[in-house]
Tab-separated table of C-alpha atoms in Angstrom:
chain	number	residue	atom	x	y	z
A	1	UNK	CA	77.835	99.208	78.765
A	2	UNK	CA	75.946	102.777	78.810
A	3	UNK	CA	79.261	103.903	80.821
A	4	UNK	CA	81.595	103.755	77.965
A	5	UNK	CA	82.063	106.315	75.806
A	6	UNK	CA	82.117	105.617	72.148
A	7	UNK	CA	85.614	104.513	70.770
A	8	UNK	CA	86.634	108.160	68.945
A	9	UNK	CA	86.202	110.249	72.275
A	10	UNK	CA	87.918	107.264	74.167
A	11	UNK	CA	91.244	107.038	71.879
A	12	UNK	CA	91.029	111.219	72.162
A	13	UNK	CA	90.851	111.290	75.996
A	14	UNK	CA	93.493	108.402	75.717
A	15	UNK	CA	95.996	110.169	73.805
A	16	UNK	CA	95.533	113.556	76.022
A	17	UNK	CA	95.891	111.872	79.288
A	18	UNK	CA	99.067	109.782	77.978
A	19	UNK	CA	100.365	113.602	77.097
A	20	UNK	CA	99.535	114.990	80.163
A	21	UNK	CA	100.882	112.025	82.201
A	22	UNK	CA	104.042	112.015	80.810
A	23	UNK	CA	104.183	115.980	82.262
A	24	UNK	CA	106.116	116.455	85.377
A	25	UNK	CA	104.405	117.573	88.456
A	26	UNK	CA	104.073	117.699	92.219
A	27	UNK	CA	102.799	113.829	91.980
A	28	UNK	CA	105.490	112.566	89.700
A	29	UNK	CA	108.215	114.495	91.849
A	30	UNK	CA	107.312	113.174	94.769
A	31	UNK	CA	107.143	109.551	93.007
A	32	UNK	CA	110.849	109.998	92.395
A	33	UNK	CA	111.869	111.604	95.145
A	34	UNK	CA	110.542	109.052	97.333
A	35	UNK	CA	111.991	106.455	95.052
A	36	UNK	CA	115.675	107.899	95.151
A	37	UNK	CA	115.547	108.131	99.061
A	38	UNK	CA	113.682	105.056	100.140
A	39	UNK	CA	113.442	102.580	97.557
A	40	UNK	CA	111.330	100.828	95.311
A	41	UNK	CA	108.520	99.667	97.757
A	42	UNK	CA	107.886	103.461	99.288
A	43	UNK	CA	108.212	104.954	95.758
A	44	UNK	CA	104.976	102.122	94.862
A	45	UNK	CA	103.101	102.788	97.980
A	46	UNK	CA	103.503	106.815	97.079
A	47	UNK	CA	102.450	105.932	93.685
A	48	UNK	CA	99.347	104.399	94.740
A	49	UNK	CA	98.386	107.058	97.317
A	50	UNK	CA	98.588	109.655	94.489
A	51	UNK	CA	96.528	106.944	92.292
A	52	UNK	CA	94.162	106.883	95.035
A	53	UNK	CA	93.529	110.769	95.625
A	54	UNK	CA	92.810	111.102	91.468
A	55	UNK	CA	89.967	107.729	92.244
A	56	UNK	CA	88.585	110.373	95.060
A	57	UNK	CA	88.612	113.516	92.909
A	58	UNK	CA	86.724	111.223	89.990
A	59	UNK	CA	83.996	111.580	92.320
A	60	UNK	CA	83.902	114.761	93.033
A	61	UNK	CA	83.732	115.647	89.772
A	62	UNK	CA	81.177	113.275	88.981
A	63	UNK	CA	78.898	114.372	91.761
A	64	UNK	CA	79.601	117.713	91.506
A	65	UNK	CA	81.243	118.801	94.778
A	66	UNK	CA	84.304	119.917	93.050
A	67	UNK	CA	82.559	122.714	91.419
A	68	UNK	CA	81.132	123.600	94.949
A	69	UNK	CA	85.014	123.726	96.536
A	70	UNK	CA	86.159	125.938	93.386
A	71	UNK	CA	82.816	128.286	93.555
A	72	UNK	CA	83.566	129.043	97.634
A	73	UNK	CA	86.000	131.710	97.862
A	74	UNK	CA	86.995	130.499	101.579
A	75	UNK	CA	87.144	127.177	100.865
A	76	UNK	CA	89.224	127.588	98.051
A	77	UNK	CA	91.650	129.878	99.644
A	78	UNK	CA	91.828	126.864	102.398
A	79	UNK	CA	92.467	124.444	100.031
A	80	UNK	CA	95.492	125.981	97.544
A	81	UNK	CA	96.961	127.320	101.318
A	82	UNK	CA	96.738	123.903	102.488
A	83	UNK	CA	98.411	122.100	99.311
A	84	UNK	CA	100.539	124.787	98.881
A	85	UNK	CA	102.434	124.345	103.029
A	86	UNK	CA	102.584	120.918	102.466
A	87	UNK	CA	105.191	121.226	99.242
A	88	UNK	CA	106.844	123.682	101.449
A	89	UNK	CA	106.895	121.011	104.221
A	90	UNK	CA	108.479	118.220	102.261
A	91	UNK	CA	110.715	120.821	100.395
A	92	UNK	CA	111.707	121.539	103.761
A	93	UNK	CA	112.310	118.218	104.537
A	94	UNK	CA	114.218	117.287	101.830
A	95	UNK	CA	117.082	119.897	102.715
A	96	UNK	CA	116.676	118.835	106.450
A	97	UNK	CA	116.774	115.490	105.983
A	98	UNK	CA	117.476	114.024	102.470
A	99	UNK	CA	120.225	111.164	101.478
A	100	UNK	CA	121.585	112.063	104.611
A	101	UNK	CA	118.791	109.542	105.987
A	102	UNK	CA	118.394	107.280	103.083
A	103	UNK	CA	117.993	103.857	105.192
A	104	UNK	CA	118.103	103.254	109.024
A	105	UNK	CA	120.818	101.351	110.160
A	106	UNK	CA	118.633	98.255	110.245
A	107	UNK	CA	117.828	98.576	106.838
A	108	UNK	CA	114.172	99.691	106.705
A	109	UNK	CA	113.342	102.637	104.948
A	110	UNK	CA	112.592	105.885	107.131
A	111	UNK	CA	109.332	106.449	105.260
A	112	UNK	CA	106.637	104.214	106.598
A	113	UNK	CA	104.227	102.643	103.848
A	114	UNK	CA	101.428	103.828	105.341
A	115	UNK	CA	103.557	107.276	105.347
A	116	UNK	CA	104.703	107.125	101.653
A	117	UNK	CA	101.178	106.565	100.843
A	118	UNK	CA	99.465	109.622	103.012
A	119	UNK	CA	101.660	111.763	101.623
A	120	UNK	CA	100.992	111.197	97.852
A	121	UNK	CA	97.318	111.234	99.013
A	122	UNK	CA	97.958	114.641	100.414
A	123	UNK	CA	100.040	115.917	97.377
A	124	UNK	CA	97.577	114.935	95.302
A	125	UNK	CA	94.219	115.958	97.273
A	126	UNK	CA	95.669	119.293	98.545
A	127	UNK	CA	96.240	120.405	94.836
A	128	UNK	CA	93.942	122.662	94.009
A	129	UNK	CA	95.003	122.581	90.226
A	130	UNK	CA	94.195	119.024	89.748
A	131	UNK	CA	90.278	119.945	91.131
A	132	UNK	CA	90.383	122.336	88.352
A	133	UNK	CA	92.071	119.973	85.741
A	134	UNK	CA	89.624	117.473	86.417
A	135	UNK	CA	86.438	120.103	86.092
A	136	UNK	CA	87.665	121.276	83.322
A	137	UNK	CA	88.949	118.040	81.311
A	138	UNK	CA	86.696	115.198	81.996
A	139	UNK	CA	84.131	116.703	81.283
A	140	UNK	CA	85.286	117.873	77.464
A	141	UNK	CA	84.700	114.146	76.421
A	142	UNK	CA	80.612	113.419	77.651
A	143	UNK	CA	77.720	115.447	76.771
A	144	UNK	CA	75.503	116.968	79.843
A	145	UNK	CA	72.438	116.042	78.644
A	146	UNK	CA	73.611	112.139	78.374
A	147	UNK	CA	71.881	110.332	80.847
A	148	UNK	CA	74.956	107.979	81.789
A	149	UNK	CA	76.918	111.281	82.345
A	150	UNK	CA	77.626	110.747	86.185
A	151	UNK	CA	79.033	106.716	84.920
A	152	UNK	CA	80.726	108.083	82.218
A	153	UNK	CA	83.014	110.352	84.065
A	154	UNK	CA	83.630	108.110	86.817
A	155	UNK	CA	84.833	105.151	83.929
A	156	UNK	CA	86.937	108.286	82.781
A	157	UNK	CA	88.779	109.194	85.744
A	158	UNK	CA	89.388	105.794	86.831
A	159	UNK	CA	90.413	105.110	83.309
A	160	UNK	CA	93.171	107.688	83.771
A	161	UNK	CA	94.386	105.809	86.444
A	162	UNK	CA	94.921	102.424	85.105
A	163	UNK	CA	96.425	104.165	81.653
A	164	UNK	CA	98.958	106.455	83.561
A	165	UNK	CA	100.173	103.510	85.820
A	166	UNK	CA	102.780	101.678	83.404
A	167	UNK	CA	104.111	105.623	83.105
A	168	UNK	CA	104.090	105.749	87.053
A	169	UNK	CA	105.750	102.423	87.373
A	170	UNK	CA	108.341	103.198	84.923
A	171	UNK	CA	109.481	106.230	86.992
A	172	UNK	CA	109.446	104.597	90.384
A	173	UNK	CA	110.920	101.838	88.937
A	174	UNK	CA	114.055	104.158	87.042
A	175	UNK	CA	114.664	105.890	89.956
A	176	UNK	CA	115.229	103.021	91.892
A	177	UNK	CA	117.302	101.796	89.265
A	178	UNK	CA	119.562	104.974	89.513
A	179	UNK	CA	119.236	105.235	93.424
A	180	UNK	CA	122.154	102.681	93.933
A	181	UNK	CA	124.687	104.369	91.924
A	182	UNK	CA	123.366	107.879	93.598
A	183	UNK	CA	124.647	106.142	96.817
A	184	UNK	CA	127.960	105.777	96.113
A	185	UNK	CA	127.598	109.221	94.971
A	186	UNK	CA	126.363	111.564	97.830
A	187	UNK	CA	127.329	114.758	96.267
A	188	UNK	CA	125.364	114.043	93.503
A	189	UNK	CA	122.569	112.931	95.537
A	190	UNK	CA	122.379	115.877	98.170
A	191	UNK	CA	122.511	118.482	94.772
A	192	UNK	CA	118.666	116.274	93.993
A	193	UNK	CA	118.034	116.833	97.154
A	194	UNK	CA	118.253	120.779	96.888
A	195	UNK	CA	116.467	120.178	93.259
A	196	UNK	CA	113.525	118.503	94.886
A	197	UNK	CA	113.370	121.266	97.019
A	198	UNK	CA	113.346	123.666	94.899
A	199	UNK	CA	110.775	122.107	92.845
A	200	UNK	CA	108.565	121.760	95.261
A	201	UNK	CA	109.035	125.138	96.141
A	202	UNK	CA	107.875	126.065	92.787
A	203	UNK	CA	104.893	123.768	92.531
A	204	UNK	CA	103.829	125.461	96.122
A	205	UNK	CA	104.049	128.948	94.610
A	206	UNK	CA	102.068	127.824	91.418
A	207	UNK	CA	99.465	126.277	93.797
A	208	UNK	CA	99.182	129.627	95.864
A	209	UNK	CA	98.819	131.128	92.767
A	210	UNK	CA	96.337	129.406	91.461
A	211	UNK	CA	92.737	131.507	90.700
A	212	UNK	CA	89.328	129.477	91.127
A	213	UNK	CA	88.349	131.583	87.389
């Protein structure tokens, strides 16, 4: 398998992703957040949107279009705008709305799947720091004259996945764990609410902030 990189630089990119997926960030608050408000199910299908949006920027990467976003000056400013309003939207949303809305009177949750999952495609897509991460990291562990280079970083990125998803899992799964005590505690529960928001609020400000170089 010419994809594969040989074991020493695969147990090194395996211990730096498990450190940098244990790191909190727009994904992983959102994971929760959607956990604590709608349950289990929504926090999964959020999960795998944000899953899915790090498969999409694997590509990228490996066929170079990342490095044509970063290098247009327009497109760039589009894109960390972009990711940067949509934090603000949800942090918005999470003051408007919050526990006060936890679960519809009929019991379904008032995020859709197909909603949970947009939006941690969107989170994760709109962020123009994990375009960056991924130019920048991935490539650290092949070599650009290899010849399997373009299969290498796509077994990489989708390697990242699959590693970081017991870590994922764990979250969603804690946080729905905690979200029926949290119930029967609403004070405690509207104060996450203003700490999502403000989280997101800072993630949005990093993201504006955020230089191509």
């Amino acid at each position: 398998m010419d994809f594969v990189p040989s074991l020493p630089v695969f147990l090194a990119f395996s211990l730096a992703l498990l450190l940098l997926a244990i790191t909190p960030g727009p994904d992983m608050t959102l994971w929760i957040s959607r956990s604590l408000r709608d349950g289990r199910v929504i926090g999964l299908m959020t999960l795998a949107g944000t899953s899915f949006g790090i498969s999409i920027h694997t590509m990228l990467v490996a066929f170079g279009i990342s490095a044509l976003i970063v290098a247009s000056p327009t497109a760039f400013l589009l894109l960390k705008t972009g990711g940067a309003a949509y934090l603000l939207w949800l942090a918005l949303q999470a003051i408007r709305h919050g526990s006060n809305f936890v679960i519809k009177a009929d019991g379904a949750a008032v995020v859709s799947k197909k909603g949970a999952f947009l939006n941690g495609l969107w989170v994760n897509l709109l962020n123009p720091k994990v375009i960056i991460f991924f130019m920048t990291f991935l490539p650290q562990f092949v070599t650009a004259t290899d010849p399997n280079v373009t299969g290498k970083l796509i077994f990489l990125g989708l390697w990242s996945i699959i590693l970081s998803l017991p870590i994922g899992l764990g979250i969603v799964y804690g946080a729905d764990f905690m979200s029926t005590w949290l119930q029967a505690n609403r004070r405690v529960l509207r104060g996450i609410d203003y700490t999502f928001a403000g989280v997101f609020s800072v993630f949005a400000l990093k993201i504006f902030m955020t230089q191509a170089k």
